[in-house]
Amino acid sequence: MTVLVAFGTTGGGTGEIAEWIAGELRAAGLAVRLMPAAEVTDVAGYDALILGSALYGYGWHLDVRRFVHRFAGCFADRPVWLFSSGPLDDSADTGQPPPVPHACTALRELPARAHVTFGGRLTAEAHGWLGHVAKQLARDGQAGDFRNPQRVRAWARAVAVEIRTPSHETDRP
Ligand SMILES: Cc1cc2nc3c(=O)[nH]c(=O)nc-3n(C[C@H](O)[C@H](O)[C@H](O)COP(=O)(O)O)c2cc1C
């Protein structure tokens, strides 16, 4: 079984989360294609999709929004999971923020089984305009790395189990 893990990232934090997820899926015996969402031109041949986006201004990364638009309806017969990465505090770990509207659209349009929010990362090492914002936030004590690799990896292992479970075993009567 081959899983597509596609992501949209500006500062690299979400891309690294996608790498952690891909690593767990591979460890579970699944074949994985890990790609920036903008580079995906064809989704035939994949048995499942995990799609993740960085959050900016309460929205998803443009590349991921475009992915959803391009492949709307294509996953009606294959399982899809979504994740967002953003909160620069521990709110993603202590309570589950509701999906942003773009994630709700993806849940409906692809469609997808579930959505989860993971913490984000914004540190002073970021480049360009992100680095500028990060330095400002750091002065206010708000910057940092709030991603939780253990939680991400545990989520990915649970998804791997679902992917490997024949759908008739999870169908409700
Ligand atoms: C200008 C700006 C806007 C942001 N807006 C949000 C937001 O609306 N919600 C959120 O949870 N995080 C927000 N964040 C935090 C980012 O989502 C976080 O830094 C994330 O890890 C970025 O992912 P990336 O490194 O993959 O681009 C924002 C960060 C910046 C710099």
CSV table of C-alpha atoms and ligand atoms in Angstrom, one decimal:
chain,number,residue,atom,x,y,z
A,1,MET,CA,0.0,0.0,0.0
A,2,THR,CA,1.3,3.4,-0.9
A,3,VAL,CA,0.4,6.6,1.0
A,4,LEU,CA,0.8,10.1,-0.3
A,5,VAL,CA,1.9,12.6,2.4
A,6,ALA,CA,1.6,16.1,1.0
A,7,PHE,CA,2.1,19.4,2.8
A,8,GLY,CA,2.3,23.1,2.5
A,9,THR,CA,4.9,25.0,4.5
A,10,THR,CA,6.6,28.4,4.5
A,11,GLY,CA,9.1,28.1,7.4
A,12,GLY,CA,9.7,24.3,7.2
A,13,GLY,CA,8.0,23.4,10.4
A,14,THR,CA,5.1,21.6,8.8
A,15,GLY,CA,7.3,19.9,6.3
A,16,GLU,CA,9.3,18.4,9.2
A,17,ILE,CA,6.1,17.2,10.8
A,18,ALA,CA,5.2,15.5,7.5
A,19,GLU,CA,8.6,13.8,7.6
A,20,TRP,CA,7.9,12.5,11.1
A,21,ILE,CA,4.6,11.1,9.9
A,22,ALA,CA,6.2,9.6,6.8
A,23,GLY,CA,8.8,7.9,9.0
A,24,GLU,CA,6.2,6.3,11.2
A,25,LEU,CA,4.2,5.1,8.2
A,26,ARG,CA,7.3,3.5,6.7
A,27,ALA,CA,8.1,1.9,10.1
A,28,ALA,CA,4.6,0.4,10.0
A,29,GLY,CA,5.5,-1.2,6.6
A,30,LEU,CA,3.7,1.2,4.3
A,31,ALA,CA,5.3,2.7,1.2
A,32,VAL,CA,5.2,6.5,1.4
A,33,ARG,CA,5.6,9.3,-1.1
A,34,LEU,CA,6.4,12.6,0.7
A,35,MET,CA,5.9,15.7,-1.4
A,36,PRO,CA,5.1,19.4,-1.2
A,37,ALA,CA,1.5,19.8,-2.2
A,38,ALA,CA,2.4,22.1,-5.0
A,39,GLU,CA,4.4,19.4,-6.7
A,40,VAL,CA,1.6,16.8,-6.7
A,41,THR,CA,0.2,16.5,-10.3
A,42,ASP,CA,-1.5,13.1,-10.1
A,43,VAL,CA,-3.1,11.2,-7.2
A,44,ALA,CA,-3.8,7.9,-9.0
A,45,GLY,CA,-1.9,5.0,-7.5
A,46,TYR,CA,-2.1,6.0,-3.9
A,47,ASP,CA,-4.1,4.0,-1.4
A,48,ALA,CA,-4.4,6.8,1.2
A,49,LEU,CA,-3.6,10.5,1.6
A,50,ILE,CA,-2.3,12.6,4.5
A,51,LEU,CA,-2.5,16.3,3.8
A,52,GLY,CA,-1.0,18.9,6.1
A,53,SER,CA,-0.8,22.6,6.2
A,54,ALA,CA,0.8,25.4,8.1
A,55,LEU,CA,-1.7,28.0,9.5
A,56,TYR,CA,-1.3,31.6,8.6
A,57,GLY,CA,-4.0,34.2,9.4
A,58,TYR,CA,-6.5,31.5,10.4
A,59,GLY,CA,-6.1,29.9,7.0
A,60,TRP,CA,-4.3,27.1,5.2
A,61,HIS,CA,-1.2,27.5,3.0
A,62,LEU,CA,-2.1,28.5,-0.6
A,63,ASP,CA,-0.5,25.4,-2.0
A,64,VAL,CA,-2.7,23.1,0.1
A,65,ARG,CA,-5.8,25.1,-0.7
A,66,ARG,CA,-5.0,24.6,-4.4
A,67,PHE,CA,-4.4,20.9,-3.8
A,68,VAL,CA,-7.9,20.6,-2.3
A,69,HIS,CA,-9.4,22.4,-5.2
A,70,ARG,CA,-7.5,20.3,-7.8
A,71,PHE,CA,-8.3,17.0,-6.3
A,72,ALA,CA,-11.8,17.6,-4.8
A,73,GLY,CA,-13.8,14.4,-5.0
A,74,CYS,CA,-10.8,12.3,-6.0
A,75,PHE,CA,-10.6,10.5,-2.6
A,76,ALA,CA,-14.2,9.4,-2.2
A,77,ASP,CA,-13.0,5.8,-2.2
A,78,ARG,CA,-9.7,6.2,-0.4
A,79,PRO,CA,-9.0,7.3,3.2
A,80,VAL,CA,-7.7,10.8,3.9
A,81,TRP,CA,-6.5,12.5,7.0
A,82,LEU,CA,-5.7,16.2,7.5
A,83,PHE,CA,-3.5,18.1,9.8
A,84,SER,CA,-2.8,21.7,10.5
A,85,SER,CA,0.2,23.1,12.3
A,86,GLY,CA,0.2,26.5,13.9
A,87,PRO,CA,-0.5,27.3,17.5
A,88,LEU,CA,2.5,29.0,19.1
A,89,ASP,CA,1.5,27.8,22.6
A,90,ASP,CA,0.5,24.4,24.1
A,91,SER,CA,-3.2,24.8,23.1
A,92,ALA,CA,-3.0,22.1,20.4
A,93,ASP,CA,-1.9,19.6,23.0
A,94,THR,CA,-4.1,20.6,25.9
A,95,GLY,CA,-7.3,21.0,23.8
A,96,GLN,CA,-8.1,20.5,20.2
A,97,PRO,CA,-8.7,23.8,18.4
A,98,PRO,CA,-11.6,23.6,15.9
A,99,PRO,CA,-10.5,23.1,12.2
A,100,VAL,CA,-10.1,26.4,10.3
A,101,PRO,CA,-12.6,27.0,7.5
A,102,HIS,CA,-10.1,25.8,4.8
A,103,ALA,CA,-9.7,22.5,6.7
A,104,CYS,CA,-13.5,22.2,7.0
A,105,THR,CA,-13.7,22.6,3.2
A,106,ALA,CA,-11.1,19.9,2.7
A,107,LEU,CA,-13.0,17.6,5.1
A,108,ARG,CA,-16.0,18.0,2.9
A,109,GLU,CA,-14.5,18.2,-0.6
A,110,LEU,CA,-11.8,15.6,-0.7
A,111,PRO,CA,-13.4,14.2,1.4
A,112,ALA,CA,-11.4,13.3,4.6
A,113,ARG,CA,-12.0,11.2,7.7
A,114,ALA,CA,-10.5,13.5,10.3
A,115,HIS,CA,-8.5,16.6,11.0
A,116,VAL,CA,-6.0,17.3,13.8
A,117,THR,CA,-4.1,20.4,14.8
A,118,PHE,CA,-0.5,20.2,16.0
A,119,GLY,CA,1.5,22.9,17.6
A,120,GLY,CA,3.7,25.1,15.4
A,121,ARG,CA,7.2,26.6,15.3
A,122,LEU,CA,8.4,30.1,14.8
A,123,THR,CA,11.9,30.8,16.0
A,124,ALA,CA,14.3,33.6,15.5
A,125,GLU,CA,16.3,31.4,13.1
A,126,ALA,CA,13.5,31.8,10.5
A,127,HIS,CA,14.5,33.5,7.2
A,128,GLY,CA,13.1,36.6,5.5
A,129,TRP,CA,9.8,38.1,6.6
A,130,LEU,CA,9.2,35.1,8.9
A,131,GLY,CA,12.4,35.8,10.8
A,132,HIS,CA,11.3,39.4,11.1
A,133,VAL,CA,8.0,38.4,12.7
A,134,ALA,CA,9.7,35.8,14.8
A,135,LYS,CA,12.1,38.3,16.3
A,136,GLN,CA,9.2,40.6,17.2
A,137,LEU,CA,7.3,37.7,18.8
A,138,ALA,CA,10.4,36.5,20.6
A,139,ARG,CA,10.7,39.9,22.2
A,140,ASP,CA,7.2,39.4,23.5
A,141,GLY,CA,8.1,35.9,24.7
A,142,GLN,CA,5.7,34.3,22.1
A,143,ALA,CA,8.1,32.6,19.7
A,144,GLY,CA,9.3,29.0,20.0
A,145,ASP,CA,8.9,25.4,18.9
A,146,PHE,CA,5.5,24.1,20.1
A,147,ARG,CA,5.5,21.0,17.9
A,148,ASN,CA,5.2,17.7,19.8
A,149,PRO,CA,7.0,14.9,17.9
A,150,GLN,CA,5.7,12.2,20.3
A,151,ARG,CA,2.1,13.3,19.7
A,152,VAL,CA,2.6,13.5,16.0
A,153,ARG,CA,4.3,10.1,15.8
A,154,ALA,CA,1.6,8.5,17.9
A,155,TRP,CA,-1.1,10.0,15.7
A,156,ALA,CA,0.7,8.7,12.6
A,157,ARG,CA,1.0,5.2,14.1
A,158,ALA,CA,-2.8,5.2,14.7
A,159,VAL,CA,-3.4,6.3,11.1
A,160,ALA,CA,-1.1,3.5,9.9
A,161,VAL,CA,-3.2,1.0,11.7
A,162,GLU,CA,-6.4,2.4,10.1
A,163,ILE,CA,-4.8,2.3,6.7
A,164,ARG,CA,-3.9,-1.3,7.1
A,165,THR,CA,-7.3,-2.3,8.4
A,166,PRO,CA,-9.6,-3.4,5.6
A,167,SER,CA,-12.5,-0.9,5.3
A,168,HIS,CA,-15.2,-3.5,5.9
A,169,GLU,CA,-13.7,-4.0,9.4
A,170,THR,CA,-14.2,-0.3,10.2
A,171,ASP,CA,-17.6,0.2,8.5
A,172,ARG,CA,-20.4,0.7,10.9
A,173,PRO,CA,-23.6,-1.2,10.3
B,1,LIG,C1,2.1,36.0,10.2
B,1,LIG,C2,1.8,34.7,10.9
B,1,LIG,C3,0.5,34.3,11.0
B,1,LIG,C4,0.2,33.2,11.7
B,1,LIG,N1,-1.1,32.8,11.9
B,1,LIG,C5,-1.4,31.7,12.6
B,1,LIG,C6,-2.8,31.3,12.8
B,1,LIG,O1,-3.7,32.0,12.3
B,1,LIG,N2,-3.1,30.2,13.5
B,1,LIG,C7,-2.1,29.5,14.1
B,1,LIG,O2,-2.4,28.5,14.8
B,1,LIG,N3,-0.7,29.8,13.9
B,1,LIG,C8,-0.4,30.9,13.1
B,1,LIG,N4,0.9,31.2,12.9
B,1,LIG,C9,1.9,30.3,13.4
B,1,LIG,C10,2.4,29.4,12.3
B,1,LIG,O3,1.3,28.6,11.8
B,1,LIG,C11,3.5,28.5,12.8
B,1,LIG,O4,4.7,29.2,12.9
B,1,LIG,C12,3.7,27.3,11.9
B,1,LIG,O5,4.6,26.4,12.5
B,1,LIG,C13,4.3,27.7,10.5
B,1,LIG,O6,4.5,26.5,9.8
B,1,LIG,P1,5.7,26.4,8.7
B,1,LIG,O7,7.0,26.6,9.4
B,1,LIG,O8,5.5,25.1,8.1
B,1,LIG,O9,5.4,27.5,7.7
B,1,LIG,C14,1.2,32.4,12.2
B,1,LIG,C15,2.6,32.8,12.0
B,1,LIG,C16,2.9,33.9,11.4
B,1,LIG,C17,4.3,34.3,11.2
